[in-house]
mmCIF file of C-alpha atoms in Angstrom:
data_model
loop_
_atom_site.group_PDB
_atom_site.id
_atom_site.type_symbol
_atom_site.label_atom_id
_atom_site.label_comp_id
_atom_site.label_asym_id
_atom_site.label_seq_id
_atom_site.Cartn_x
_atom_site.Cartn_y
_atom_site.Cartn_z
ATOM 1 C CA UNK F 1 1.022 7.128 58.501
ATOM 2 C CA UNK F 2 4.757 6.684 59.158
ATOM 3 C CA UNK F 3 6.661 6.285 62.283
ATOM 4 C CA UNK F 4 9.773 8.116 60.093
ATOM 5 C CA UNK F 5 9.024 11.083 58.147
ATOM 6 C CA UNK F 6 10.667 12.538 55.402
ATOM 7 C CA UNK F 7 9.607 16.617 54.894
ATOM 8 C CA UNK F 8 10.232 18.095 51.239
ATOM 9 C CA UNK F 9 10.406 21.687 51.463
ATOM 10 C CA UNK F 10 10.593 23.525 48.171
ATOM 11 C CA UNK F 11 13.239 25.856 47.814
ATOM 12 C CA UNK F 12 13.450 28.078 44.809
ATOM 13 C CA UNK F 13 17.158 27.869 44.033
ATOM 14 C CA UNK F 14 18.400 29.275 40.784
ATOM 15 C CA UNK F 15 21.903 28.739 41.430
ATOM 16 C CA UNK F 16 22.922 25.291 39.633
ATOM 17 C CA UNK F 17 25.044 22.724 42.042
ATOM 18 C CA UNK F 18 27.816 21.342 40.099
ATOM 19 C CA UNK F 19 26.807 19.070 37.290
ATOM 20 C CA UNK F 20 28.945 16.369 35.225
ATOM 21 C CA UNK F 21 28.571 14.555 32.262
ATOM 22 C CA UNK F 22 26.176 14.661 29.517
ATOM 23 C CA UNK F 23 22.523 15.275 29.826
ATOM 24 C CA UNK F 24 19.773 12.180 28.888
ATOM 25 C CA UNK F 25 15.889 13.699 28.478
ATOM 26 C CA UNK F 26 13.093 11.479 30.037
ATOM 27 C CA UNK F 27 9.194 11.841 30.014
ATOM 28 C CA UNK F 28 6.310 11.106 30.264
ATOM 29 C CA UNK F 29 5.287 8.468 32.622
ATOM 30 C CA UNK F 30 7.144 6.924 35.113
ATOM 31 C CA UNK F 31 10.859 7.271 35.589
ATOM 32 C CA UNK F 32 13.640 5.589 37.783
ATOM 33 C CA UNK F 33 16.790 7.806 38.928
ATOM 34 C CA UNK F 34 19.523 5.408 39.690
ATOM 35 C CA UNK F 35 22.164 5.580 41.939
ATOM 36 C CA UNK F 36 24.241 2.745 41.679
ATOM 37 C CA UNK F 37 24.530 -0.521 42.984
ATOM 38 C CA UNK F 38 25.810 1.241 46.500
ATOM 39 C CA UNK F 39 23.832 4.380 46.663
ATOM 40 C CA UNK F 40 24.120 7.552 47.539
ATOM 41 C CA UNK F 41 24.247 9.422 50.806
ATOM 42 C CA UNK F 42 21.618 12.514 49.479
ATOM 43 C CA UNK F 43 20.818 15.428 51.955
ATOM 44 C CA UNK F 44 19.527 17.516 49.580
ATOM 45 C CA UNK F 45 18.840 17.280 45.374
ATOM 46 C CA UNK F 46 17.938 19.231 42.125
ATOM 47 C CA UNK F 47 15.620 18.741 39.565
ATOM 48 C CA UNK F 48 16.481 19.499 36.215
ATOM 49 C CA UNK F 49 13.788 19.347 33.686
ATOM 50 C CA UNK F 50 10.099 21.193 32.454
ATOM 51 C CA UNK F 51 6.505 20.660 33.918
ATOM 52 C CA UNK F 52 5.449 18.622 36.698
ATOM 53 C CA UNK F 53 5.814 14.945 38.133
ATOM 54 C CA UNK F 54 4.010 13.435 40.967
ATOM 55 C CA UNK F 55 4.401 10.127 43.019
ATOM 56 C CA UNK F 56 8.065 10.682 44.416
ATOM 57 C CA UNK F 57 9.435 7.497 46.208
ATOM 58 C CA UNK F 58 12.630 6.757 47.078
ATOM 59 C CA UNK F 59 14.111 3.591 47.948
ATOM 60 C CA UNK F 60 16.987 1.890 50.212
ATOM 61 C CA UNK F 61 20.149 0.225 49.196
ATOM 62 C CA UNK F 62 17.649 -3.127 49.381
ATOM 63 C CA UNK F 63 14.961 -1.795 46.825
ATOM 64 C CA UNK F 64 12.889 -1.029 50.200
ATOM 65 C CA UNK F 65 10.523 1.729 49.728
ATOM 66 C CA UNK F 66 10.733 4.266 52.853
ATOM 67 C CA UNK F 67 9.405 7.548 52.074
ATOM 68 C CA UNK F 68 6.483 8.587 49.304
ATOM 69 C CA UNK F 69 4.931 11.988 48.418
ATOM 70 C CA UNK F 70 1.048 11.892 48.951
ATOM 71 C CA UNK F 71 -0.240 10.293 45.934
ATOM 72 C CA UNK F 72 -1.220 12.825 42.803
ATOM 73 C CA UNK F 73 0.394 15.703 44.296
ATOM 74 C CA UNK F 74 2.057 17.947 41.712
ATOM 75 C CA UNK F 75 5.607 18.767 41.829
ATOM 76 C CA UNK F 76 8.027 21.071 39.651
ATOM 77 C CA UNK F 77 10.943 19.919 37.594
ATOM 78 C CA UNK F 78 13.498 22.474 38.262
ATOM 79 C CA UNK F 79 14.052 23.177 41.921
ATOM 80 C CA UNK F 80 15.888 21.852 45.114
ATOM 81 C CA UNK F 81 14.196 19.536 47.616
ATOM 82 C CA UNK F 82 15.589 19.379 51.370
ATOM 83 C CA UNK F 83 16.260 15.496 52.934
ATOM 84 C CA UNK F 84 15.120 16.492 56.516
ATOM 85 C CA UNK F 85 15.190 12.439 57.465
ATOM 86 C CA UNK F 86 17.642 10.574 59.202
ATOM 87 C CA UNK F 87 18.263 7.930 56.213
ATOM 88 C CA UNK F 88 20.511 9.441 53.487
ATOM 89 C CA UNK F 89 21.949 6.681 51.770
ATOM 90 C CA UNK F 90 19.406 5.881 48.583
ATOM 91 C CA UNK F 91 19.493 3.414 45.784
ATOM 92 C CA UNK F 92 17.110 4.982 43.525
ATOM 93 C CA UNK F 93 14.188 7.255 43.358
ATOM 94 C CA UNK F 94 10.921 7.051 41.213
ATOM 95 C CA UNK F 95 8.890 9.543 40.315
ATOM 96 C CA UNK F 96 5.806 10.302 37.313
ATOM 97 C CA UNK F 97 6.220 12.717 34.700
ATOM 98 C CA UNK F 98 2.556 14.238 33.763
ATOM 99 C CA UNK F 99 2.604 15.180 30.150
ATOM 100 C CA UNK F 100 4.726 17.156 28.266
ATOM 101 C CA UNK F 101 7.485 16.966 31.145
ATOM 102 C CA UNK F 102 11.291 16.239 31.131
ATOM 103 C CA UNK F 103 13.700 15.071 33.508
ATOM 104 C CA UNK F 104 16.930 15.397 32.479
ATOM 105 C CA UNK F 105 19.146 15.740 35.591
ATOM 106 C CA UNK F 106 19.581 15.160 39.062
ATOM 107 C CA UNK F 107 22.380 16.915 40.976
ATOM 108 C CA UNK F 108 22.735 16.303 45.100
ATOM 109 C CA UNK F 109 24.953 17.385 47.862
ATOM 110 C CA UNK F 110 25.418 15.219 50.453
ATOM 111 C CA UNK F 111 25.339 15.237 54.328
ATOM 112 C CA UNK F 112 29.000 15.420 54.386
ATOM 113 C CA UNK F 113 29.122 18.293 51.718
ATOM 114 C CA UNK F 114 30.096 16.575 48.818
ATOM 115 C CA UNK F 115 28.330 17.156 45.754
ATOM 116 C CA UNK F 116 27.211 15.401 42.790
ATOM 117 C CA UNK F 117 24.754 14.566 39.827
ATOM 118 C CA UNK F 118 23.202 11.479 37.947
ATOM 119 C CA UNK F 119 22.021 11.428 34.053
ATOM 120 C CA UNK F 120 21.190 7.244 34.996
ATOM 121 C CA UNK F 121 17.585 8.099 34.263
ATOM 122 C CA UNK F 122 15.575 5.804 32.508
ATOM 123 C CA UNK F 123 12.063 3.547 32.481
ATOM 124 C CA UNK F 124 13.763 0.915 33.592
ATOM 125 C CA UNK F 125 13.648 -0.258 37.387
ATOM 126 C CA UNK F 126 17.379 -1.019 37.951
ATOM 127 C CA UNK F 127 16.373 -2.664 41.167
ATOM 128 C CA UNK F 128 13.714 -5.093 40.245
ATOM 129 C CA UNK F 129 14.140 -5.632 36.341
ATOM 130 C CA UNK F 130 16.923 -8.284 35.391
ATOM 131 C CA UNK F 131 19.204 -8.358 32.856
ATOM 132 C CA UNK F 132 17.907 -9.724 29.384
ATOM 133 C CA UNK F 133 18.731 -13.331 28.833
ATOM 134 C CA UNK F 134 20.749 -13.539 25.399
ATOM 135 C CA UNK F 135 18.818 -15.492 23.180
ATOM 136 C CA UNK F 136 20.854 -18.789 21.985
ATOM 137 C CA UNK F 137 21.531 -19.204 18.240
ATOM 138 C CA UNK F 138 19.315 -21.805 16.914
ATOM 139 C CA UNK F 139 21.410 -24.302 14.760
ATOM 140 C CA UNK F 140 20.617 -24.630 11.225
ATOM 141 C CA UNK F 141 18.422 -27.948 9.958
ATOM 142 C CA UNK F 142 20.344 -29.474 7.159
ATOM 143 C CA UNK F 143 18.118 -29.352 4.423
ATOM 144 C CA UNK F 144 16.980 -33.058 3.830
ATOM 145 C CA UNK F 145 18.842 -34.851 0.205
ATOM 146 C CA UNK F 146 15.654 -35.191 -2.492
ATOM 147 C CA UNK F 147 15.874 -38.772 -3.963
ATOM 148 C CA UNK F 148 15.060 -38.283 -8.095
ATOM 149 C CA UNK F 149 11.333 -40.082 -9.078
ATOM 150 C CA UNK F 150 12.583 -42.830 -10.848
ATOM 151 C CA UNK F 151 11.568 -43.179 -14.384
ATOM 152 C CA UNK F 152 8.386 -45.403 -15.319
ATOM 153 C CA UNK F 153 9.500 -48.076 -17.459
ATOM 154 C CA UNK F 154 7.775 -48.137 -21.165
ATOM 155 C CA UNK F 155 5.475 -51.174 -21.038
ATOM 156 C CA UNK F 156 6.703 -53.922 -23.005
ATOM 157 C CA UNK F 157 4.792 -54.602 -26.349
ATOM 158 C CA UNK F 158 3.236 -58.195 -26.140
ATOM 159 C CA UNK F 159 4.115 -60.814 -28.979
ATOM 160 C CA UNK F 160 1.039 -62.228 -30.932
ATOM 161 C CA UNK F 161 0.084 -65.711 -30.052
ATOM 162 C CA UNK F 162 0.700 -68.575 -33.440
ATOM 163 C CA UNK F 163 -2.051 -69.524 -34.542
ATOM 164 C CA UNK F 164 -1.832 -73.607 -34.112
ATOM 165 C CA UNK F 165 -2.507 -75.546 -37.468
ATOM 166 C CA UNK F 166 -4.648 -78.505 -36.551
ATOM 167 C CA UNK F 167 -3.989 -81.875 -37.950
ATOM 168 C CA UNK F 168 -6.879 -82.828 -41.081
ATOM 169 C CA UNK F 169 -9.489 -84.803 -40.201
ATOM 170 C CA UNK F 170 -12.260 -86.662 -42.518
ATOM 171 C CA UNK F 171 -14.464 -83.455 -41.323
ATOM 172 C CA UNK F 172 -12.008 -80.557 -41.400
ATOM 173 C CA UNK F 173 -13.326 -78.404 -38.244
ATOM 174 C CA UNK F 174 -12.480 -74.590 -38.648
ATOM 175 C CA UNK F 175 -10.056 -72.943 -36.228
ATOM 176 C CA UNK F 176 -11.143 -69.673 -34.333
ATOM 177 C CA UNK F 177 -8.969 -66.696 -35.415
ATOM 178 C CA UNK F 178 -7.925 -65.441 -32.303
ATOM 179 C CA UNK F 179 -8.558 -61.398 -31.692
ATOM 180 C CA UNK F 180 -6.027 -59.375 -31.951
ATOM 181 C CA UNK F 181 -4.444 -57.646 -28.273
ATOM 182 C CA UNK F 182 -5.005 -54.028 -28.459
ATOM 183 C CA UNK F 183 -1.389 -52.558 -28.221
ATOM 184 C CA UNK F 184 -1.549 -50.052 -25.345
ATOM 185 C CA UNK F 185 -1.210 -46.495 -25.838
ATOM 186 C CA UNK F 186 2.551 -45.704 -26.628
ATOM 187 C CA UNK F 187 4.231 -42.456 -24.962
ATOM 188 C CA UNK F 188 5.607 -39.594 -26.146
ATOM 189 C CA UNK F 189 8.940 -38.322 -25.415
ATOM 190 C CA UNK F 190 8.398 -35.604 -23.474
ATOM 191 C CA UNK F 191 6.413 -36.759 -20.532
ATOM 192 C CA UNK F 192 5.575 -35.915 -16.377
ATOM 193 C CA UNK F 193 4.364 -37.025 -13.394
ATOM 194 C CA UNK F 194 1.620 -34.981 -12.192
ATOM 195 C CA UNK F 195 0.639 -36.276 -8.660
ATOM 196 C CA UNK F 196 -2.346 -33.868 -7.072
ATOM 197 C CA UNK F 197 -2.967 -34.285 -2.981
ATOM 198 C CA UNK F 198 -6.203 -32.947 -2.385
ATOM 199 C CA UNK F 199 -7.348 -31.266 1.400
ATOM 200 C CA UNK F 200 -8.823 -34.394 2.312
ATOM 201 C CA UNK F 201 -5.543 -36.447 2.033
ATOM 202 C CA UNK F 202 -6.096 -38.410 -0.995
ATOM 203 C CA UNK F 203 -3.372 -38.280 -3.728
ATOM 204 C CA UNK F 204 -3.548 -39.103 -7.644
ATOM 205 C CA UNK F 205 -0.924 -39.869 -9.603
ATOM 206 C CA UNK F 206 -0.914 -39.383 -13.695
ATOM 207 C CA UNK F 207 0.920 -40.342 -16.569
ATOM 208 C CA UNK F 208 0.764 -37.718 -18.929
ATOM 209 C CA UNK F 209 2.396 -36.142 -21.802
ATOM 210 C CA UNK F 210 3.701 -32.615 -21.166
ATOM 211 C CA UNK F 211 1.068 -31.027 -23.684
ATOM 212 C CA UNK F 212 -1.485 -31.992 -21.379
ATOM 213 C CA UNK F 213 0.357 -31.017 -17.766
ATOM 214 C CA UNK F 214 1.201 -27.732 -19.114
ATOM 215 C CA UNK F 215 -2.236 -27.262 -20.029
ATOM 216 C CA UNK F 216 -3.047 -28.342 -16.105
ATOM 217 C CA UNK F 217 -0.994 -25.922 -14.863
ATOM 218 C CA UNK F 218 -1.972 -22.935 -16.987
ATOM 219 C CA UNK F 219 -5.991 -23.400 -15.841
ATOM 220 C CA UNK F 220 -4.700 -23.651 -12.155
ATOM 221 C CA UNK F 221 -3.056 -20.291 -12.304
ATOM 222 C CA UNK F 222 -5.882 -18.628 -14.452
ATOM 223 C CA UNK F 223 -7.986 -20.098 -11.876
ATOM 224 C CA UNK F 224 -5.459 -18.907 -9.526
ATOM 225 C CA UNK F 225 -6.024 -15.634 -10.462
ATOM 226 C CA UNK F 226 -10.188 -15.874 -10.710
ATOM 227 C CA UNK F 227 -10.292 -16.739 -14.351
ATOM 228 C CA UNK F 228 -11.890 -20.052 -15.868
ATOM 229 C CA UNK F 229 -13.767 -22.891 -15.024
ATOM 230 C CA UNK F 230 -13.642 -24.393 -11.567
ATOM 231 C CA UNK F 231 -12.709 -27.681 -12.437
ATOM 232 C CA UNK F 232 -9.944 -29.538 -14.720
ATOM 233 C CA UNK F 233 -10.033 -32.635 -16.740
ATOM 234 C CA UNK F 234 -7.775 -35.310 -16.846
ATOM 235 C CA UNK F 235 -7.831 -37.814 -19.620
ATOM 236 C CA UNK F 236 -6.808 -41.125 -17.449
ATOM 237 C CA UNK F 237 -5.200 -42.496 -20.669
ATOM 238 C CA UNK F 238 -4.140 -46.243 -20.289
ATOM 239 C CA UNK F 239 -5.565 -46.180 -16.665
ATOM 240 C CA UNK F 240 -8.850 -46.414 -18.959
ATOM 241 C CA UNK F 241 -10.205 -50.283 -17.831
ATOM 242 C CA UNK F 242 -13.747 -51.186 -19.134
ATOM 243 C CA UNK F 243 -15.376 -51.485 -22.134
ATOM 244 C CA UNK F 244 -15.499 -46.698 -22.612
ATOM 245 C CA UNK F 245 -14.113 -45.055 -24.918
ATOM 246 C CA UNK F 246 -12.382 -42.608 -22.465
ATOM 247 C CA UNK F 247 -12.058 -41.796 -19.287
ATOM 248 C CA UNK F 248 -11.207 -38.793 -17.658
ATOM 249 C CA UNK F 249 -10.557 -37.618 -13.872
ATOM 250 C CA UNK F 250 -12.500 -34.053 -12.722
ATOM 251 C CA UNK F 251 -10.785 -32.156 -10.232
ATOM 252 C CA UNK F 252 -11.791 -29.372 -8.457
ATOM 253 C CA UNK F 253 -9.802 -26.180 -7.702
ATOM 254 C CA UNK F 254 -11.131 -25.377 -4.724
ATOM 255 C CA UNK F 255 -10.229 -29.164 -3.250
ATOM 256 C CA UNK F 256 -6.673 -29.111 -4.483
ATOM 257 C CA UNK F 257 -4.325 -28.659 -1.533
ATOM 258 C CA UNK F 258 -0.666 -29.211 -3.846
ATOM 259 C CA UNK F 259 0.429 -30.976 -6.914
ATOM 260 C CA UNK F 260 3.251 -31.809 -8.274
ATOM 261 C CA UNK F 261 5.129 -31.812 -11.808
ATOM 262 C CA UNK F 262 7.801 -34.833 -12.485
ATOM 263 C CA UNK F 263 9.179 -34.261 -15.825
ATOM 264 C CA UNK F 264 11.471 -37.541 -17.595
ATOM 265 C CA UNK F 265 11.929 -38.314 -21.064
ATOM 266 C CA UNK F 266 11.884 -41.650 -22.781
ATOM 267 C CA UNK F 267 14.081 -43.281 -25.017
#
């Protein structure tokens, strides 16, 4: 399948090459055994680790794949393996722990004699797999100033129209009394804007005293909580035009999207 081939012979070596550093445990699944950025001339290598891996690769100082073990073929984790190819010089190997193995070392001697081990083993690809771009700091949104609901001016009180005395006549003619102008409905102290935006967009405001927006509030949270009645009255108070006795504005719980509680007090 090759026009280079690279023959692993197992050898059953108990006698550990020399080792340095501290030991890092990897498995399951696949692994990466990293050399460095300028390899590593390997001629032969030890496992150190329990069970079985299969799907041994190794790869050039490019990230070129140029040798593979047949695919599924079992392997142990704790002897020596013979380079009988030409190419030494390796960037990284990769190889598949089955279950319930660990890899955690790899000691070589190279062609010259030199020895040497990695504990670089990881499941990360240090060939292909780029460093993680640092994620930038978002800056902070200055929160927005509130501008304060202005308070509604009490309406003014109208003065009673004089009654004009007509001059006497041979046939004195009787003057109309003129009816009097209902004074509106005078506010309490202690009053609040409740303004209600409903799911389909539309938003009420009311003038209310703060008997009757507390009162609001406390059936929205009971219903809130799956107590009461589904639906709140609101007496419309000197919004009431017509010739009724009182009018009052139903809303429903379930079409309430916000609302919103402006307390001010008058003078």
């Amino acid at each position: 399948m090759r026009k280079l081939k690279l023959l692993l012979a197992l050898v059953l070596m108990f006698a550990a090459l020399p080792v340095q550093g501290a030991f890092a445990s990897v498995g399951p699944g696949t692994v990466y055994i990293d050399f460095g950025s300028n390899g590593q001339d390997i001629a032969n290598f030890k496992f150190t680790g329990t069970g079985t891996g299969t799907d041994l690769k190794f790869f050039d100082i490019n990230g070129k794949l140029f040798f593979s073990t047949p695919v599924g073929s079992p392997m142990p984790l704790s002897g020596s393996f013979i380079n009988a190819h030409s190419i030494y010089v390796m960037r990284y190997m990769q190889v598949t722990l089955n279950a319930g193995a660990t890899l955690t070392n790899v000691s070589w001697t190279s062609s010259t004699g030199s020895t040497g081990n990695t504990t670089n083993i990881s499941t990360t690809n240090p060939f292909l797999d780029p460093s993680p771009t640092p994620t930038a700091t978002p800056t902070a949104t200055p929160e927005p100033t509130v501008s304060p609901t202005p308070s509604p001016s009490p309406t003014a009180t109208p003065e009673p129209t004089a009654t004009v005395t007509p001059t006497p006549s041979a046939t004195p003619v009787p003057t109309a009394t003129p009816k009097p102008t209902a004074t509106p409905e005078q506010p309490s102290s202690d009053r609040a804007l409740l303004t209600v935006t409903f799911i389909n967009g539309t938003e009420k405001e009311y003038d209310l005293p703060i008997a009757e927006v507390e009162a609001f509030v406390n059936w929205y949270d009971a219903r809130d909580a799956g107590r009461g009645p589904g639906s709140f009255a609101i007496d419309k108070h000197t919004n009431n035009k017509g010739p009724f006795k009182k009018r009052k504005d139903y809303v429903v719980f379930d079409k309430i999207l916000t609302f919103e509680v402006s307390e001010y007090t008058t003078t």
